[in-house]
Coordinates of C-alpha atoms and ligand atoms in Angstrom, one line a residue:
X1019 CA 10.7 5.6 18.1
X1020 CA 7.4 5.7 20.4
X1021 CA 4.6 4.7 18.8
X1022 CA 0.6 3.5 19.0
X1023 CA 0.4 -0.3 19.2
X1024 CA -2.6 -1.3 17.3
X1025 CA -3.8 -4.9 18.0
X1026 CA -5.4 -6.7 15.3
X1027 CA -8.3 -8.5 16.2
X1028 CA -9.2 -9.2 12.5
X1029 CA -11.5 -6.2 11.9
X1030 CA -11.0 -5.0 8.0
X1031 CA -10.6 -1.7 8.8
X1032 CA -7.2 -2.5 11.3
X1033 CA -4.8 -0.9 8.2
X1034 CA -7.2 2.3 8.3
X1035 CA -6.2 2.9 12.5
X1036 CA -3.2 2.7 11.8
X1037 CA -3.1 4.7 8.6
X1038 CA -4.9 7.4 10.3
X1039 CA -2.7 7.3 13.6
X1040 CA 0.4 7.8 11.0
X1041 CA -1.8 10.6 9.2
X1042 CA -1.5 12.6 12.4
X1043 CA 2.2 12.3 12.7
X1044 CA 2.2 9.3 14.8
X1045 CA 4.1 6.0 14.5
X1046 CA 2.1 3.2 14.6
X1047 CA 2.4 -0.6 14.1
X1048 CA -0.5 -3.4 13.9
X1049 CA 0.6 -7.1 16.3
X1050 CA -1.2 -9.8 16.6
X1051 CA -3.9 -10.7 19.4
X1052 CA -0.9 -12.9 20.8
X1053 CA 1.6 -10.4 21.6
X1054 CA 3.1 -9.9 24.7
X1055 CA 3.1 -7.0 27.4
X1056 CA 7.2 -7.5 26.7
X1057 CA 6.6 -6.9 23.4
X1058 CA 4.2 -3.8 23.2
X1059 CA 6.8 -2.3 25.3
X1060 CA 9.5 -3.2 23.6
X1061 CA 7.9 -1.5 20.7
X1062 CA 8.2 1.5 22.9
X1063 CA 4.2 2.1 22.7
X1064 CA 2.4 5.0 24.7
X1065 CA -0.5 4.1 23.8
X1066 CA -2.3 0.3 22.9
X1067 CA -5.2 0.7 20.3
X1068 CA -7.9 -2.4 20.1
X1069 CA -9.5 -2.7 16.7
X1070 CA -13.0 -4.5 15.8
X1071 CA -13.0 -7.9 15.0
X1072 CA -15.8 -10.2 12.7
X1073 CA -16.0 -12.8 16.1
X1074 CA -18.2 -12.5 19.3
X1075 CA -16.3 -12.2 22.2
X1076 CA -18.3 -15.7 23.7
X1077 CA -16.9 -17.6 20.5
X1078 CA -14.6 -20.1 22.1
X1079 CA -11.9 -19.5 20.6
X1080 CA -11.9 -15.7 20.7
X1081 CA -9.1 -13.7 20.4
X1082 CA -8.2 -11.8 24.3
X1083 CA -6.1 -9.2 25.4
X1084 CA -2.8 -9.9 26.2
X1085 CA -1.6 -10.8 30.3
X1086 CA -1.5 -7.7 32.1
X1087 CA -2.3 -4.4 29.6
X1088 CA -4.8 -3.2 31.2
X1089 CA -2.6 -3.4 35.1
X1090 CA 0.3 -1.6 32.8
X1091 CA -1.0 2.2 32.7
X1092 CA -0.9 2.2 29.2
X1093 CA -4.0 4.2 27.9
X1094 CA -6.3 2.0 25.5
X1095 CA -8.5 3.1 22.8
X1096 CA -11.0 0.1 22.4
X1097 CA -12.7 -0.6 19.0
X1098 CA -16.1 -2.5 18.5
X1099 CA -15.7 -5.9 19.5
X1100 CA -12.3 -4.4 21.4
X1101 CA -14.6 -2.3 23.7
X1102 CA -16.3 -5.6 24.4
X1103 CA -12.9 -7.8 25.2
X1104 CA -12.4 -4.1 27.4
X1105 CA -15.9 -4.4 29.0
X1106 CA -16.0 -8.2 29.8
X1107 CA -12.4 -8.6 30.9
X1108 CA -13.3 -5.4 33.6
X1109 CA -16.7 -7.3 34.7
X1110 CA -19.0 -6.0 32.8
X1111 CA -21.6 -7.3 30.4
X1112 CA -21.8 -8.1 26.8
X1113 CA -24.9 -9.6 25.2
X1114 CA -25.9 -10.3 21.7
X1115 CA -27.6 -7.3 19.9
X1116 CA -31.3 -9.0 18.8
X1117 CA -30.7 -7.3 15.2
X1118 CA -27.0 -6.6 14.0
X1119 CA -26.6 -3.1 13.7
X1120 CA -24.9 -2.1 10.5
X1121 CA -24.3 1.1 8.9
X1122 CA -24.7 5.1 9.9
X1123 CA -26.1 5.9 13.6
X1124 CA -26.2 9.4 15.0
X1125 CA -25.3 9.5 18.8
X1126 CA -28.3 11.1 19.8
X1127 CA -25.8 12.7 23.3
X1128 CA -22.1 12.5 23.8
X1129 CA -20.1 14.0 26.6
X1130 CA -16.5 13.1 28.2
X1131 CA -12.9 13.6 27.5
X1132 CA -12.7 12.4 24.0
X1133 CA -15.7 14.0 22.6
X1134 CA -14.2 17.2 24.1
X1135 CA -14.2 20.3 21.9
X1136 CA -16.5 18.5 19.6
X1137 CA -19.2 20.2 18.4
X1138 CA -23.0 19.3 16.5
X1139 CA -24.5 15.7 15.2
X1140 CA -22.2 13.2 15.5
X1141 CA -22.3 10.6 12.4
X1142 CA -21.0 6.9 13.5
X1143 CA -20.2 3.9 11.5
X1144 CA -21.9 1.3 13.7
X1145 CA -20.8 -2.6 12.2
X1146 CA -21.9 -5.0 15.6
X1147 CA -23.6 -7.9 16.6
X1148 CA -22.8 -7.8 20.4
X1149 CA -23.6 -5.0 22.6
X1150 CA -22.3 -3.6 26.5
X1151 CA -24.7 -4.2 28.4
X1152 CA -23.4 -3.5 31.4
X1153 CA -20.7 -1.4 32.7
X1154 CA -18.1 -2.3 34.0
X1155 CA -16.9 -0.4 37.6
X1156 CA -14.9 3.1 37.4
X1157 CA -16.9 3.3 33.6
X1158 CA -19.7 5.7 32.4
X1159 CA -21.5 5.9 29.6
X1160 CA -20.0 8.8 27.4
X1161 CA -22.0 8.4 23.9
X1162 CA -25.4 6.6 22.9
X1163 CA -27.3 5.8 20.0
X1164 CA -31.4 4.9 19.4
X1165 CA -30.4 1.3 19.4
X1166 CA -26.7 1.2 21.2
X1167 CA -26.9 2.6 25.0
X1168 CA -23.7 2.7 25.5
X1169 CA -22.0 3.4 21.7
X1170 CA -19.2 4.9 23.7
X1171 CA -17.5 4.4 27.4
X1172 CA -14.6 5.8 29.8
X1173 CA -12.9 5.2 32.7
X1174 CA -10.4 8.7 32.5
X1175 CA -8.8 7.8 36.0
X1176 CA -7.4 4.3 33.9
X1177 CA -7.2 5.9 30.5
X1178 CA -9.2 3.2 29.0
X1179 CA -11.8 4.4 26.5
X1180 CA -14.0 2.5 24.3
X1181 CA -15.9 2.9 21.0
X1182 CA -18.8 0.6 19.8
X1183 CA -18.3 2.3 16.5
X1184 CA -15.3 3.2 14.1
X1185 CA -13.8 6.3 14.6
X1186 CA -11.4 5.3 11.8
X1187 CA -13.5 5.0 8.6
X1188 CA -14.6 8.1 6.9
X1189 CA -18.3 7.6 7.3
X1190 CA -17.8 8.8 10.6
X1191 CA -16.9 12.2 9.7
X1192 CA -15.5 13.6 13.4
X1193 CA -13.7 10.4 14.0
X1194 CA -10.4 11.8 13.4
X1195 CA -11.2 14.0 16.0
X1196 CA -11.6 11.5 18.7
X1197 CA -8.0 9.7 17.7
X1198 CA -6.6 13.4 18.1
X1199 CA -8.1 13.5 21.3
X1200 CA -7.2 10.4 22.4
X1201 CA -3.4 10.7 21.7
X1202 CA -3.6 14.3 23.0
X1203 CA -4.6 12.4 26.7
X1204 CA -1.7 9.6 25.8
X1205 CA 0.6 12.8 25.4
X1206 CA 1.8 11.1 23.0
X1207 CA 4.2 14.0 20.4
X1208 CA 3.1 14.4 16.3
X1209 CA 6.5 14.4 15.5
X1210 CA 6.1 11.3 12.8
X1211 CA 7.0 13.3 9.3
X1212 CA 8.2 12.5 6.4
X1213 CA 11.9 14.8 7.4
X1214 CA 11.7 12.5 10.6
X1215 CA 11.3 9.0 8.9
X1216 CA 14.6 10.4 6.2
X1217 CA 16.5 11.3 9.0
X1218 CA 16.0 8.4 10.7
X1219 CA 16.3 5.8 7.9
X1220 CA 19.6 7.8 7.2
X1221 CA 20.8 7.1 10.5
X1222 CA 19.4 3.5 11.1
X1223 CA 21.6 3.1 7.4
X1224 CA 24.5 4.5 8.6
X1225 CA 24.9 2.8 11.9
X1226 CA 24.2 -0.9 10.1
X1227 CA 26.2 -0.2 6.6
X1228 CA 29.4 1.7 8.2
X1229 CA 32.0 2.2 6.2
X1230 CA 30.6 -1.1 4.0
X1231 CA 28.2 -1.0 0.1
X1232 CA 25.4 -1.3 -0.8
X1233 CA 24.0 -2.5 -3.5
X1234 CA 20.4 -1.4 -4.3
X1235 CA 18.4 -3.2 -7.9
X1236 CA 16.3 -0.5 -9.2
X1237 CA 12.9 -1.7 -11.4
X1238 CA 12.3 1.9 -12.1
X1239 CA 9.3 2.0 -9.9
X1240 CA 8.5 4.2 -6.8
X1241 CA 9.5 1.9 -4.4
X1242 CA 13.1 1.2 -5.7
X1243 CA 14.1 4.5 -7.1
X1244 CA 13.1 6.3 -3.6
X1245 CA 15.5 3.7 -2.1
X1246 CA 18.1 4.4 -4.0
X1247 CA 17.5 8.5 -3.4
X1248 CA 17.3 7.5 0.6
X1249 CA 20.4 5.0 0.3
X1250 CA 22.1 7.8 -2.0
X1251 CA 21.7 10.2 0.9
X1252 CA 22.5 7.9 3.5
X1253 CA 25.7 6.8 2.2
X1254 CA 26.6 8.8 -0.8
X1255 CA 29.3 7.0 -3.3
X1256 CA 29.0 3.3 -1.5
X1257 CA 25.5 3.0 -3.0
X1258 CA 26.3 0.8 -5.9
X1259 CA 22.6 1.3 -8.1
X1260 CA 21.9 -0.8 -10.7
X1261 CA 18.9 -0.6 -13.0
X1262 CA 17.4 -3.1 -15.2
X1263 CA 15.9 -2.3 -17.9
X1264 CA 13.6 -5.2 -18.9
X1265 CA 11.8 -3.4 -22.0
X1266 CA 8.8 -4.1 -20.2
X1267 CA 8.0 -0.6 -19.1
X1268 CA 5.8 2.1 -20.0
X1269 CA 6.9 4.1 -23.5
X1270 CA 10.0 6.5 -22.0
X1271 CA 9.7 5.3 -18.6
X1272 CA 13.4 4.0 -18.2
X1273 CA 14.3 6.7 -19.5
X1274 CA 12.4 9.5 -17.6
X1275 CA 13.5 7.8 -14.0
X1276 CA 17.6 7.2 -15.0
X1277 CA 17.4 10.8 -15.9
X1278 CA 15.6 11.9 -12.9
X1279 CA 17.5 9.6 -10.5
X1280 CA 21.0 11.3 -12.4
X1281 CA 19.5 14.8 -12.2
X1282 CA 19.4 14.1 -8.4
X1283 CA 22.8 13.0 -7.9
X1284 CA 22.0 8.9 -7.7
X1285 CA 25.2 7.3 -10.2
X1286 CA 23.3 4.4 -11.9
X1287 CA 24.6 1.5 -13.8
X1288 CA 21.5 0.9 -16.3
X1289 CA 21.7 -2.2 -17.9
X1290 CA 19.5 -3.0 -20.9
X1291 CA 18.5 -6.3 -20.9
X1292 CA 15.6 -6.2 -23.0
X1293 CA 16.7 -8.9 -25.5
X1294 CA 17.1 -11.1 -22.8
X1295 CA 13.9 -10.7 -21.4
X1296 CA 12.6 -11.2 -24.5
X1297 CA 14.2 -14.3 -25.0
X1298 CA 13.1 -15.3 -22.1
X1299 CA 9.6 -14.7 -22.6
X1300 CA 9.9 -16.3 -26.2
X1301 CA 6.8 -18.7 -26.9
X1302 CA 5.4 -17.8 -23.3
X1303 CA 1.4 -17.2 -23.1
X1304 CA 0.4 -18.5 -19.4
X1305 CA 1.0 -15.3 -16.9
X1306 CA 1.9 -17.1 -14.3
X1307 CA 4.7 -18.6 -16.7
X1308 CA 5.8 -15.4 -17.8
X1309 CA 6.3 -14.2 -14.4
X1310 CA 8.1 -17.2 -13.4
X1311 CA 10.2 -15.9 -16.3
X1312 CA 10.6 -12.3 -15.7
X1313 CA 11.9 -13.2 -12.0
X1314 CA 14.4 -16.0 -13.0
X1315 CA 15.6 -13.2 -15.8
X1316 CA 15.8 -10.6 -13.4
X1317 CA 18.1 -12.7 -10.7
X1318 CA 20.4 -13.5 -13.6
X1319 CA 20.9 -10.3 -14.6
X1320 CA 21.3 -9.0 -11.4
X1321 CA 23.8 -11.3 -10.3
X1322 CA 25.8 -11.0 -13.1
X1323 CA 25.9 -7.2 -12.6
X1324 CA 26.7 -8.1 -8.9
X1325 CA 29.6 -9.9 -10.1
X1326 CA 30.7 -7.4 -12.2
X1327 CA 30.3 -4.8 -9.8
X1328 CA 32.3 -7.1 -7.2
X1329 CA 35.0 -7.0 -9.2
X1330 CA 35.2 -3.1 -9.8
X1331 CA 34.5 -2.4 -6.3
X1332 CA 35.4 -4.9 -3.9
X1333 CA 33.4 -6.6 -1.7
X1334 CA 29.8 -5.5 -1.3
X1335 CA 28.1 -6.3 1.8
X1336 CA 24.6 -5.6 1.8
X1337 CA 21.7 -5.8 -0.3
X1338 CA 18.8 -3.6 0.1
X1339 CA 15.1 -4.1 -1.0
X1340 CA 12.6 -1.9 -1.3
X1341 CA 10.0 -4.1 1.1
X1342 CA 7.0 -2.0 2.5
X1343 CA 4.7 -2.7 5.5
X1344 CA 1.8 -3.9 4.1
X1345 CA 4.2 -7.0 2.7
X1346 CA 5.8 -7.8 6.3
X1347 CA 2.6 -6.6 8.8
X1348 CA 1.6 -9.6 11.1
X1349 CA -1.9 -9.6 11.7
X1350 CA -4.9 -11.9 12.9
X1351 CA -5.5 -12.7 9.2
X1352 CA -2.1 -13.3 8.3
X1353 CA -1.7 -15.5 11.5
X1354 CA 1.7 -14.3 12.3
X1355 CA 3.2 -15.1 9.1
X1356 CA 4.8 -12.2 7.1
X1357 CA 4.3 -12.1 3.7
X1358 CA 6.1 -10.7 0.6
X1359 CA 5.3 -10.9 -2.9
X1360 CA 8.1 -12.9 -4.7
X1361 CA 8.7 -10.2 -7.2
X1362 CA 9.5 -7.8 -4.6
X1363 CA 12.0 -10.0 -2.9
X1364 CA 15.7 -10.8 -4.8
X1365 CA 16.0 -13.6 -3.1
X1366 CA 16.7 -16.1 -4.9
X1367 CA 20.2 -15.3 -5.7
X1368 CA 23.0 -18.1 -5.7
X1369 CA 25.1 -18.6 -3.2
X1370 CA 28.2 -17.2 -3.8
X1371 CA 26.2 -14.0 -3.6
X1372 CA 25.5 -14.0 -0.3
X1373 CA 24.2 -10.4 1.2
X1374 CA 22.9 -9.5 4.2
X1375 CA 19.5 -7.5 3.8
X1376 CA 18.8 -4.6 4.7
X1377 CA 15.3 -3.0 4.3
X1378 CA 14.9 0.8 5.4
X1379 CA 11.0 0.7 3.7
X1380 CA 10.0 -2.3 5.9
X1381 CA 8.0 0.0 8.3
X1382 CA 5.8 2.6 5.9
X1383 CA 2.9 2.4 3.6
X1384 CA 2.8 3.2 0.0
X1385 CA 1.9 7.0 0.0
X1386 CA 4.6 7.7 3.1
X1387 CA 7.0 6.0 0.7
X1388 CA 5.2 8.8 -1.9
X1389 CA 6.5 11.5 1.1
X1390 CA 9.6 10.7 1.4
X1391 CA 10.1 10.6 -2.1
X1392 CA 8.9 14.1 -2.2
X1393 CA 10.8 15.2 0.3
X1394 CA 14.1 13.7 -1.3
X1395 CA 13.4 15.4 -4.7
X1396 CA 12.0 13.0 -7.1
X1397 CA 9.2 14.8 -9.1
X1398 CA 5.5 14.7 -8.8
X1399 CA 4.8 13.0 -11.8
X1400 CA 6.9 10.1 -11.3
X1401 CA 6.2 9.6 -7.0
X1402 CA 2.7 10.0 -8.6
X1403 CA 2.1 7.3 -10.9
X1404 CA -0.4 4.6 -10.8
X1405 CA 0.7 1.0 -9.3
X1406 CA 2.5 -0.9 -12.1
X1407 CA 2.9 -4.7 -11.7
X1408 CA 6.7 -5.9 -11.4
X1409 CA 6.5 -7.6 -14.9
X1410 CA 5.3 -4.7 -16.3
X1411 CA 3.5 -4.5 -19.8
X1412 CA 4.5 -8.8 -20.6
X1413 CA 1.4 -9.2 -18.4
X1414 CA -0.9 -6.8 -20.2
X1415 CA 0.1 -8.2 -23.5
X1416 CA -1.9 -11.0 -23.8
X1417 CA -0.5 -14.3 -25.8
X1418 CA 3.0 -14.1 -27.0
X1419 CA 5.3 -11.1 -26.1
X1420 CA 7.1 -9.9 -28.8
X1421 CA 9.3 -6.6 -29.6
X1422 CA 6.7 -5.8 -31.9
X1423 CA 3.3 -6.4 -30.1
X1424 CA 4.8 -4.4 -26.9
X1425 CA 5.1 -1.9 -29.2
X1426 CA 1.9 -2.0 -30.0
X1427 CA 0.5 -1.9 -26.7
X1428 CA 3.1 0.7 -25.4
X1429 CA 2.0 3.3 -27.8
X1430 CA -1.5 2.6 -27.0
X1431 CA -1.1 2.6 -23.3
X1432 CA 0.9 5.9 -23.8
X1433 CA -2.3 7.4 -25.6
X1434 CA -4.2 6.3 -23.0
X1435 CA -1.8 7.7 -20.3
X1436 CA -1.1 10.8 -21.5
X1437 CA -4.9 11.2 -22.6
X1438 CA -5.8 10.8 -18.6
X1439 CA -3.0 13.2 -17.2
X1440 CA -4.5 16.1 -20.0
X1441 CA -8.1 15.6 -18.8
X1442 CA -6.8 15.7 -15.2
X1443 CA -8.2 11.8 -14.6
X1444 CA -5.0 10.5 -14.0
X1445 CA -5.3 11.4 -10.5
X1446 CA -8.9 10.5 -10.0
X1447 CA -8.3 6.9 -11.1
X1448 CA -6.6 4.6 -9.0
X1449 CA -4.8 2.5 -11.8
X1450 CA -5.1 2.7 -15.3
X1451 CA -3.6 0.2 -18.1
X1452 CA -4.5 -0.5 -21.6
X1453 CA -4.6 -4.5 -22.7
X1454 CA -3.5 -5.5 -25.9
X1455 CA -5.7 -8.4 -26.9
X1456 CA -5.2 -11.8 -28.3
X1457 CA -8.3 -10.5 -30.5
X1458 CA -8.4 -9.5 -34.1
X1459 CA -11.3 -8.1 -36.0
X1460 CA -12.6 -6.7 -39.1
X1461 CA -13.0 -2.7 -39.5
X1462 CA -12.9 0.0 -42.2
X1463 CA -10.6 2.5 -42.3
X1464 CA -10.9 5.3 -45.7
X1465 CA -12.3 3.2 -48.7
X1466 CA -10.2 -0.2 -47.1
X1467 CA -11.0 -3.2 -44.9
X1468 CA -9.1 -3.5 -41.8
X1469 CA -8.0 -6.9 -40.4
X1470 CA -6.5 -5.7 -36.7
X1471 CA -5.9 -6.2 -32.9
X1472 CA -7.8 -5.1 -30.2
X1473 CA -6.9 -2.6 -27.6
X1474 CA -8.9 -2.8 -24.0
X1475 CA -8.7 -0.2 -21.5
X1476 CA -9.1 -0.5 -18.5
X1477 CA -9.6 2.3 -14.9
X1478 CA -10.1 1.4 -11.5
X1479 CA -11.2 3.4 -8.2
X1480 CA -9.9 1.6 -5.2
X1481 CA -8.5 2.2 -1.7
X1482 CA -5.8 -1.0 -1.6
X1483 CA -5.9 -2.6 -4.7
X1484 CA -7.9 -5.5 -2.8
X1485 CA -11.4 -4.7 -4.6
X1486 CA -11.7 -2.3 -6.8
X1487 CA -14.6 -0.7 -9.3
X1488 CA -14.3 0.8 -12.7
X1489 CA -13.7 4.3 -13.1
X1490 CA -16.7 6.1 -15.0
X1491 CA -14.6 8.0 -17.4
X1492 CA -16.7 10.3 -19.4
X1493 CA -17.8 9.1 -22.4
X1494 CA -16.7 11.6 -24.6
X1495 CA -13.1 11.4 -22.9
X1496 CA -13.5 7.4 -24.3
X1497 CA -14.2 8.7 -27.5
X1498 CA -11.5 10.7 -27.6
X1499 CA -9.1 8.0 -26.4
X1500 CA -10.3 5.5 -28.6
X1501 CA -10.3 7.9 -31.6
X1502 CA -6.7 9.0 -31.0
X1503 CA -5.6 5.5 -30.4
X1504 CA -6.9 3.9 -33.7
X1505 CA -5.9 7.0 -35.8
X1506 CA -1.9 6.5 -34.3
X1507 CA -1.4 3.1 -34.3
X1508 CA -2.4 1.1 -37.2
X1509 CA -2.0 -2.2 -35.9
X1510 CA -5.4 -1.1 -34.0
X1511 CA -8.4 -0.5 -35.2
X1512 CA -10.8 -1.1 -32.1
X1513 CA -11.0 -0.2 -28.5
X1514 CA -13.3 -1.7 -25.8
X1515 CA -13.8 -0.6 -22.6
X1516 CA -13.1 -2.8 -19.1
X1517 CA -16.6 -2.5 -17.3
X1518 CA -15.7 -5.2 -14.8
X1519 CA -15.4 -4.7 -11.0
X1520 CA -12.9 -6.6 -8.6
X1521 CA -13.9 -8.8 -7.9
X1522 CA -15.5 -10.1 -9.8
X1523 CA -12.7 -9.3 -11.8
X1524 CA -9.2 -8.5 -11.4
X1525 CA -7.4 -5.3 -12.0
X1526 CA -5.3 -6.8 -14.3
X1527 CA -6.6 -9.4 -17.4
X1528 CA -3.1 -11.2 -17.6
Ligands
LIG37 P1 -5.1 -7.8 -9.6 O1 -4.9 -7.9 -11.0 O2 -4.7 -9.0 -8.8 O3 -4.0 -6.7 -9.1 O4 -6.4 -7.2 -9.2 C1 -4.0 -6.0 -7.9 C2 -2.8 -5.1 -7.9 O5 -1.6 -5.8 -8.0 C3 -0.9 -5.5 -9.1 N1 -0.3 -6.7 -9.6 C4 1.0 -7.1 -9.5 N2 2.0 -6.4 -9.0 N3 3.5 -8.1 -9.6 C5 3.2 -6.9 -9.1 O6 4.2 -6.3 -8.7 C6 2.5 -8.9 -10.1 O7 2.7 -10.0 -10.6 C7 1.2 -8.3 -10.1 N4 0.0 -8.7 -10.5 C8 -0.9 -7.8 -10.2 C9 -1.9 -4.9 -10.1 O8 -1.2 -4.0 -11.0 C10 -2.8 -4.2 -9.1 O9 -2.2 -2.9 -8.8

């Protein structure tokens, strides 16, 4: 697969190049400042894209580019403080801005190849402390600003461009346009689509599993269950898909995604195991214990089904997660190291049960997971739902989990849920979730004095997950919700609101 290289020189916005380069039907993949020349090529790039960084390229330890890109003919999109590493490793000059610039410019001219075809003011998201001062040779100026002289530079006979601002953010509103241009030069081919990722997965699958099983643990979430539709494609009967039911999800939620997942052909062996989580879970009230719980449940069950499923089929050979990119990208923040949430990963699982891995997710981002699933069949509203945390609802019922306080806050939630999708917020909220509280109060319901739990709700905007603020849901919609929620559960009889942003706070209360 050719792709876009993207090198991370720790800018925040390094996720968004690549996210945009994908956008427009291009692979791409973020490395760290310490890959190799080898290594970009190995990764079959056409292109090498440098992103911004927080540093100064004087700092003494600051990231470089690696031996011999710019000798290679590979054309290079520089970023902010990678136009700088561009402009001082070429013999120009970079000098410290006397004010940091921060915020929206308008190039007062632009000109040159990748401004080509664009038209009227051009908005840019300027975020810099250093500046070029001085060119270096084979470069012109192709874009300035009031206070940046040289915003943007090019040197077409090497293919090396460079931006001072970000072309990838939406505040700069024609910045798409440039990456277009830009791969249009590489020649690079759009041909990065969801049909092209299936086909591809299906074939990567098929040359690795051969004649072999699989066997796929599905949580009932996105990730998983458009696994087991890709895996189901892929390799038909030898997909052995089993999914645990935990009792921890949303109210008809295991039920709504086996009877999808059937409808689509996918043969599922659904265990219930919600006694057992329960058990587990018995006399739990710290999160991070429950969680610890939830996994350990998980693995047994799962290997026990393994077992089983051993025995009725033979040997199976491979294991597949549903792993995603954002969990196994190696960036300047992550210093190399990948990292994957331990709920995602089945590891864990005793020896006799030893699998080799296989992945086919490991290379997308949440919403191409979303188009594949689309493209395989599963329906909108369940490729469409919110994030939901891998131990489910034991985390949003605070204190002890019991049968009967997850009912509680099931039907609530489900209020809540359904309440958003009929209003049409669902999709203009990021994540939503209803709490049940540790909290009882007084109320008055009819001519009678309640004594009853507390439900809190709570909606996020975010990009990521990473910060996030609280959705402004109109009030009367919270009246509304609150209303139908106290009048259909009893257990209830008040509802508060979340008005916390992450941070300070978290999405979730645990
Ligand atoms: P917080 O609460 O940390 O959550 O702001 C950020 C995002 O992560 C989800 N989340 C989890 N997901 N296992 C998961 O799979 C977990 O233990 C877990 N805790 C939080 C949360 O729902 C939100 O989308």
């Amino acid at each position: 697969m050719t792709s876009v290289v993207v090198i991370d020189y720790g800018s925040q916005y390094t996720r968004l190049i690549t996210r945009r380069l994908r956008e427009l039907h291009v692979y791409s993949v973020i490395v760290p400042p310490s890959v190799t020349l080898e290594r970009i090529r190995a990764l079959d790039a056409r292109a090498v894209v440098l992103s911004g960084g927080p540093g100064s390229v004087y700092a003494t330890d600051a990231p470089g580019l690696p031996q011999g890109l710019l000798g290679s003919g590979l054309p290079v999109l520089a970023i902010c403080y990678g136009m700088q590493l561009l402009a001082l490793e070429l013999g120009g000059e970079v000098r410290p801005s006397p004010t940091r610039e921060y915020g929206k410019a308008v190039l007062s001219h632009y000109e040159g190849i990748l401004f080509d075809g664009i038209e009227g003011e051009f908005v840019a998201w300027m975020s810099h402390g250093d500046s070029v001062e001085r060119l270096p040779a084979g470069f012109a100026t192709v874009a300035s600003t009031a206070d940046t002289p040289v915003a943007a530079m090019e040197d077409p006979r090497r293919r090396l461009h460079g931006l001072q601002f970000h072309p990838e953010v939406r505040h700069t509103p024609k910045g798409v346009a440039l990456l277009e241009r830009f791969l249009d030069e590489a020649g690079i081919a759009r041909d990065w689509t969801s049909e092209h990722i299936i086909d591809q997965a299906v074939d990567d699958v098929r040359t690795r599993v051969g004649d072999e099983r699989v066997l796929l643990g599905i949580s009932g979430g996105v990730d998983s269950s458009s696994l087991g539709l890709l895996l189901h494609r892929a390799i038909g009967q030898r997909l052995v898909a089993v999914f645990v039911d935990t009792g921890l999800l949303r109210l008809g939620e295991a039920e709504e995604v086996e009877r999808a997942l059937r409808g689509l052909g996918l043969d599922l062996v659904v265990v219930d195991a919600s006694e057992r989580f329960l058990r587990a879970l018995a006399g739990l009230i710290d999160p991070e214990a429950k969680r610890k719980a939830i996994g350990k449940a998980f693995i047994e069950v799962f290997a026990e089904q393994a077992r089983v499923l051993q025995d009725v089929h033979g040997d199976i050979r491979f294991l597949a997660q549903g792993t995603l990119y954002p969990d196994v990208i190696e960036s300047a923040g992550a210093d190399g190291a990948a990292t994957i949430k331990s709920h995602h990963n089945v590891g864990g699982l005793p020896d006799d049960l030893a699998f080799e891995l296989i992945e086919p997710f490991r290379n997308l981002f949440k919403d191409e997971v979303r188009e594949v699933a689309e493209s395989l069949g599963m329906p909108k509203h369940l490729r469409e739902r919110h994030p939901f945390p891998g131990p489910g609802l034991a985390i949003r019922c605070l204190g002890e989990v019991t049968h009967e306080r997850l009912e509680v806050l099931r039907r609530g939630d489900d209020v809540f849920m359904s309440s958003l999708r009929e209003f049409g917020l669902y999709e203009e909220t990021w994540q939503a979730l209803a709490v049940l509280t540790p909290l009882q109060s007084v109320g008055v319901m009819g001519d009678g004095r309640t004594y009853a739990n507390t439900v809190a709700l709570r909606a996020v905007t975010s990009v990521d997950g990473m910060t996030a603020d609280w959705a402004r849901l109109p009030h009367d919609f919270l009246a509304t919700v609150s209303n139908r929620i106290v009048n259909t559960v009893p257990e209830v009889n008040r509802v508060v609101y979340d008005i916390t942003s992450k941070p300070p706070g978290t999405i979730e209360w645990e």
